[in-house]
PDB file of C-alpha atoms in Angstrom:
ATOM      1  CA  UNK P   1      25.707 -16.417   6.498  1.00 66.00           C
ATOM      2  CA  UNK P   2      22.653 -17.270   4.514  1.00 82.00           C
ATOM      3  CA  UNK P   3      20.597 -15.450   1.970  1.00 86.00           C
ATOM      4  CA  UNK P   4      18.629 -12.254   2.094  1.00 87.00           C
ATOM      5  CA  UNK P   5      16.353 -11.359   4.994  1.00 90.00           C
ATOM      6  CA  UNK P   6      12.671 -10.841   4.244  1.00 92.00           C
ATOM      7  CA  UNK P   7      10.722  -8.435   6.457  1.00 93.00           C
ATOM      8  CA  UNK P   8       6.926  -8.748   6.356  1.00 93.00           C
ATOM      9  CA  UNK P   9       4.837  -5.872   7.642  1.00 92.00           C
ATOM     10  CA  UNK P  10       1.136  -5.164   7.787  1.00 91.00           C
ATOM     11  CA  UNK P  11      -0.040  -1.650   6.911  1.00 94.00           C
ATOM     12  CA  UNK P  12      -0.109   1.066   9.560  1.00 95.00           C
ATOM     13  CA  UNK P  13      -3.242   2.149  11.402  1.00 94.00           C
ATOM     14  CA  UNK P  14      -5.957   3.265   8.982  1.00 88.00           C
ATOM     15  CA  UNK P  15      -8.921   5.566   9.170  1.00 75.00           C
ATOM     16  CA  UNK P  16     -12.109   3.829  10.250  1.00 72.00           C
ATOM     17  CA  UNK P  17     -15.309   4.764   8.350  1.00 64.00           C
ATOM     18  CA  UNK P  18     -17.213   5.348  11.588  1.00 64.00           C
ATOM     19  CA  UNK P  19     -15.004   8.323  12.430  1.00 59.00           C
ATOM     20  CA  UNK P  20     -17.696  10.666  11.139  1.00 60.00           C
ATOM     21  CA  UNK P  21     -16.762  14.179  10.085  1.00 64.00           C
ATOM     22  CA  UNK P  22     -13.069  13.477   9.504  1.00 62.00           C
ATOM     23  CA  UNK P  23     -13.818  10.729   6.978  1.00 60.00           C
ATOM     24  CA  UNK P  24     -16.539  12.859   5.353  1.00 63.00           C
ATOM     25  CA  UNK P  25     -13.925  15.593   4.869  1.00 65.00           C
ATOM     26  CA  UNK P  26     -11.478  13.085   3.375  1.00 62.00           C
ATOM     27  CA  UNK P  27     -14.062  11.647   1.020  1.00 59.00           C
ATOM     28  CA  UNK P  28     -14.937  15.123  -0.268  1.00 64.00           C
ATOM     29  CA  UNK P  29     -11.303  16.026  -1.041  1.00 61.00           C
ATOM     30  CA  UNK P  30     -11.068  16.129  -4.849  1.00 61.00           C
ATOM     31  CA  UNK P  31      -7.282  15.670  -4.675  1.00 57.00           C
ATOM     32  CA  UNK P  32      -7.645  12.213  -3.180  1.00 58.00           C
ATOM     33  CA  UNK P  33      -8.179   9.104  -5.296  1.00 56.00           C
ATOM     34  CA  UNK P  34     -11.582   7.835  -6.351  1.00 58.00           C
ATOM     35  CA  UNK P  35     -12.751   4.806  -4.396  1.00 56.00           C
ATOM     36  CA  UNK P  36     -11.341   6.157  -1.139  1.00 56.00           C
ATOM     37  CA  UNK P  37     -14.408   4.952   0.757  1.00 58.00           C
ATOM     38  CA  UNK P  38     -13.181   1.380   0.155  1.00 66.00           C
ATOM     39  CA  UNK P  39      -9.443   2.100  -0.036  1.00 79.00           C
ATOM     40  CA  UNK P  40      -8.995   4.090   3.163  1.00 82.00           C
ATOM     41  CA  UNK P  41      -5.731   5.951   3.866  1.00 87.00           C
ATOM     42  CA  UNK P  42      -3.583   5.775   6.978  1.00 91.00           C
ATOM     43  CA  UNK P  43      -4.584   7.698  10.073  1.00 90.00           C
ATOM     44  CA  UNK P  44      -2.145  10.146  11.702  1.00 89.00           C
ATOM     45  CA  UNK P  45      -1.012   7.267  13.936  1.00 92.00           C
ATOM     46  CA  UNK P  46      -0.513   5.110  10.833  1.00 95.00           C
ATOM     47  CA  UNK P  47       1.737   7.750   9.259  1.00 95.00           C
ATOM     48  CA  UNK P  48       3.830   7.829  12.455  1.00 96.00           C
ATOM     49  CA  UNK P  49       4.075   4.026  12.362  1.00 97.00           C
ATOM     50  CA  UNK P  50       5.132   4.162   8.697  1.00 98.00           C
ATOM     51  CA  UNK P  51       7.881   6.683   9.527  1.00 98.00           C
ATOM     52  CA  UNK P  52       9.156   4.390  12.298  1.00 98.00           C
ATOM     53  CA  UNK P  53       9.103   1.434   9.915  1.00 98.00           C
ATOM     54  CA  UNK P  54      11.032   3.441   7.313  1.00 97.00           C
ATOM     55  CA  UNK P  55      13.741   4.327   9.856  1.00 98.00           C
ATOM     56  CA  UNK P  56      13.972   0.694  10.966  1.00 97.00           C
ATOM     57  CA  UNK P  57      14.197  -0.708   7.427  1.00 97.00           C
ATOM     58  CA  UNK P  58      16.835   1.859   6.476  1.00 97.00           C
ATOM     59  CA  UNK P  59      19.046   0.475   9.268  1.00 97.00           C
ATOM     60  CA  UNK P  60      18.450  -3.056   7.954  1.00 95.00           C
ATOM     61  CA  UNK P  61      19.781  -2.160   4.495  1.00 92.00           C
ATOM     62  CA  UNK P  62      16.558  -3.026   2.691  1.00 94.00           C
ATOM     63  CA  UNK P  63      16.928  -2.805  -1.093  1.00 92.00           C
ATOM     64  CA  UNK P  64      13.545  -4.030  -2.345  1.00 94.00           C
ATOM     65  CA  UNK P  65      10.045  -3.100  -1.173  1.00 96.00           C
ATOM     66  CA  UNK P  66       6.968  -5.052  -2.281  1.00 96.00           C
ATOM     67  CA  UNK P  67       3.431  -3.869  -1.510  1.00 94.00           C
ATOM     68  CA  UNK P  68      -0.176  -4.597  -2.298  1.00 91.00           C
ATOM     69  CA  UNK P  69      -1.886  -1.854  -4.324  1.00 89.00           C
ATOM     70  CA  UNK P  70      -4.027  -0.636  -1.393  1.00 89.00           C
ATOM     71  CA  UNK P  71      -3.500   3.040  -0.545  1.00 90.00           C
ATOM     72  CA  UNK P  72      -2.783   2.301   3.128  1.00 92.00           C
ATOM     73  CA  UNK P  73      -0.095  -0.271   2.266  1.00 94.00           C
ATOM     74  CA  UNK P  74       1.542   2.082  -0.209  1.00 95.00           C
ATOM     75  CA  UNK P  75       1.464   4.898   2.355  1.00 95.00           C
ATOM     76  CA  UNK P  76       3.070   2.505   4.859  1.00 97.00           C
ATOM     77  CA  UNK P  77       5.809   1.567   2.377  1.00 97.00           C
ATOM     78  CA  UNK P  78       6.546   5.104   1.176  1.00 96.00           C
ATOM     79  CA  UNK P  79       8.754   6.306   4.084  1.00 97.00           C
ATOM     80  CA  UNK P  80      10.823   3.124   3.742  1.00 96.00           C
ATOM     81  CA  UNK P  81      11.225   3.823   0.025  1.00 96.00           C
ATOM     82  CA  UNK P  82      12.366   7.380   0.768  1.00 96.00           C
ATOM     83  CA  UNK P  83      14.770   6.208   3.488  1.00 96.00           C
ATOM     84  CA  UNK P  84      16.305   3.338   1.512  1.00 95.00           C
ATOM     85  CA  UNK P  85      16.104   4.694  -2.036  1.00 94.00           C
ATOM     86  CA  UNK P  86      14.185   1.566  -3.081  1.00 94.00           C
ATOM     87  CA  UNK P  87      11.262   1.757  -5.482  1.00 93.00           C
ATOM     88  CA  UNK P  88       7.985   0.170  -4.413  1.00 95.00           C
ATOM     89  CA  UNK P  89       7.071  -2.896  -6.458  1.00 94.00           C
ATOM     90  CA  UNK P  90       3.322  -3.465  -6.556  1.00 92.00           C
ATOM     91  CA  UNK P  91       2.066  -7.051  -6.397  1.00 90.00           C
ATOM     92  CA  UNK P  92      -1.695  -6.943  -7.137  1.00 84.00           C
ATOM     93  CA  UNK P  93      -2.168 -10.527  -5.934  1.00 82.00           C
ATOM     94  CA  UNK P  94      -1.419  -9.355  -2.387  1.00 84.00           C
ATOM     95  CA  UNK P  95      -4.723  -7.466  -2.536  1.00 75.00           C
ATOM     96  CA  UNK P  96      -7.908  -9.162  -1.461  1.00 64.00           C
ATOM     97  CA  UNK P  97     -11.022  -8.046   0.332  1.00 60.00           C
ATOM     98  CA  UNK P  98     -14.715  -8.799   0.706  1.00 51.00           C
ATOM     99  CA  UNK P  99     -16.670  -7.704  -2.324  1.00 50.00           C
ATOM    100  CA  UNK P 100     -13.639  -6.291  -4.099  1.00 55.00           C
ATOM    101  CA  UNK P 101     -13.417  -7.126  -7.764  1.00 58.00           C
ATOM    102  CA  UNK P 102     -10.398  -6.986 -10.033  1.00 59.00           C
ATOM    103  CA  UNK P 103      -9.846  -3.508 -11.401  1.00 66.00           C
ATOM    104  CA  UNK P 104     -11.581  -1.510  -8.634  1.00 70.00           C
ATOM    105  CA  UNK P 105      -8.385   0.241  -7.526  1.00 77.00           C
ATOM    106  CA  UNK P 106      -6.965   3.238  -9.417  1.00 79.00           C
ATOM    107  CA  UNK P 107      -4.350   2.466 -12.097  1.00 80.00           C
ATOM    108  CA  UNK P 108      -0.718   2.694 -10.978  1.00 79.00           C
ATOM    109  CA  UNK P 109      -0.038   5.693 -13.208  1.00 80.00           C
ATOM    110  CA  UNK P 110      -2.726   7.564 -11.246  1.00 82.00           C
ATOM    111  CA  UNK P 111      -1.220   6.414  -7.943  1.00 81.00           C
ATOM    112  CA  UNK P 112       2.181   7.700  -9.132  1.00 82.00           C
ATOM    113  CA  UNK P 113       0.763  11.256  -9.093  1.00 81.00           C
ATOM    114  CA  UNK P 114       0.476  11.235  -5.300  1.00 78.00           C
ATOM    115  CA  UNK P 115       2.753   8.326  -4.342  1.00 80.00           C
ATOM    116  CA  UNK P 116       6.194   8.745  -5.861  1.00 79.00           C
ATOM    117  CA  UNK P 117       8.747   5.942  -5.712  1.00 86.00           C
ATOM    118  CA  UNK P 118       6.481   3.396  -7.423  1.00 89.00           C
ATOM    119  CA  UNK P 119       8.272   1.011  -9.772  1.00 92.00           C
ATOM    120  CA  UNK P 120       5.989   1.315 -12.794  1.00 88.00           C
ATOM    121  CA  UNK P 121       8.238  -1.038 -14.794  1.00 90.00           C
ATOM    122  CA  UNK P 122       7.830  -3.919 -12.331  1.00 90.00           C
ATOM    123  CA  UNK P 123       6.071  -6.950 -13.800  1.00 91.00           C
ATOM    124  CA  UNK P 124       4.066  -8.637 -11.009  1.00 87.00           C
ATOM    125  CA  UNK P 125       5.431 -12.071 -10.193  1.00 85.00           C
ATOM    126  CA  UNK P 126       2.316 -13.310  -8.394  1.00 76.00           C
ATOM    127  CA  UNK P 127      -0.186 -12.572 -11.148  1.00 67.00           C
ATOM    128  CA  UNK P 128      -3.202 -10.284 -11.147  1.00 63.00           C
ATOM    129  CA  UNK P 129      -5.223  -9.252  -8.122  1.00 55.00           C
ATOM    130  CA  UNK P 130      -7.617 -11.912  -6.833  1.00 53.00           C
ATOM    131  CA  UNK P 131     -11.301 -11.526  -7.627  1.00 53.00           C
ATOM    132  CA  UNK P 132     -13.126 -11.262  -4.306  1.00 47.00           C
ATOM    133  CA  UNK P 133     -12.474 -13.663  -1.456  1.00 45.00           C
ATOM    134  CA  UNK P 134     -11.939 -16.873  -3.399  1.00 46.00           C
ATOM    135  CA  UNK P 135      -9.763 -19.150  -1.267  1.00 43.00           C
ATOM    136  CA  UNK P 136      -7.967 -20.490  -4.331  1.00 47.00           C
ATOM    137  CA  UNK P 137      -6.963 -16.920  -5.274  1.00 45.00           C
ATOM    138  CA  UNK P 138      -5.324 -16.170  -1.922  1.00 43.00           C
ATOM    139  CA  UNK P 139      -1.562 -16.211  -1.633  1.00 41.00           C
TER     140      UNK P 139
END
């Protein structure tokens, strides 16, 4: 019996800034979001991992997907959203990193241009994104 099952997943493998020419090419792509140097996308391996996660979560009957606003976490969640039909609910408070300040990520309406399946009507339940690495702001 019991209640719903909660699956927690970290993002797939991401590009590493030291990967030289490949990252330079990514950073020069005008179609990609501003701030990519800090908000790195998934690597090819990360996209494969995300596809595997999507197939797994589809079999589990997942109906709700919650993600931080980082590009790599949204890219990880996207195949699961496609497979399950769920919309991705963004929780900004799940986002924290060294030197990151509130508001440095692109707005959700901009993310929607290249990441469909975002639930733009979702009201975050955990509050706004933390400001930097303050321990009291962490979830």
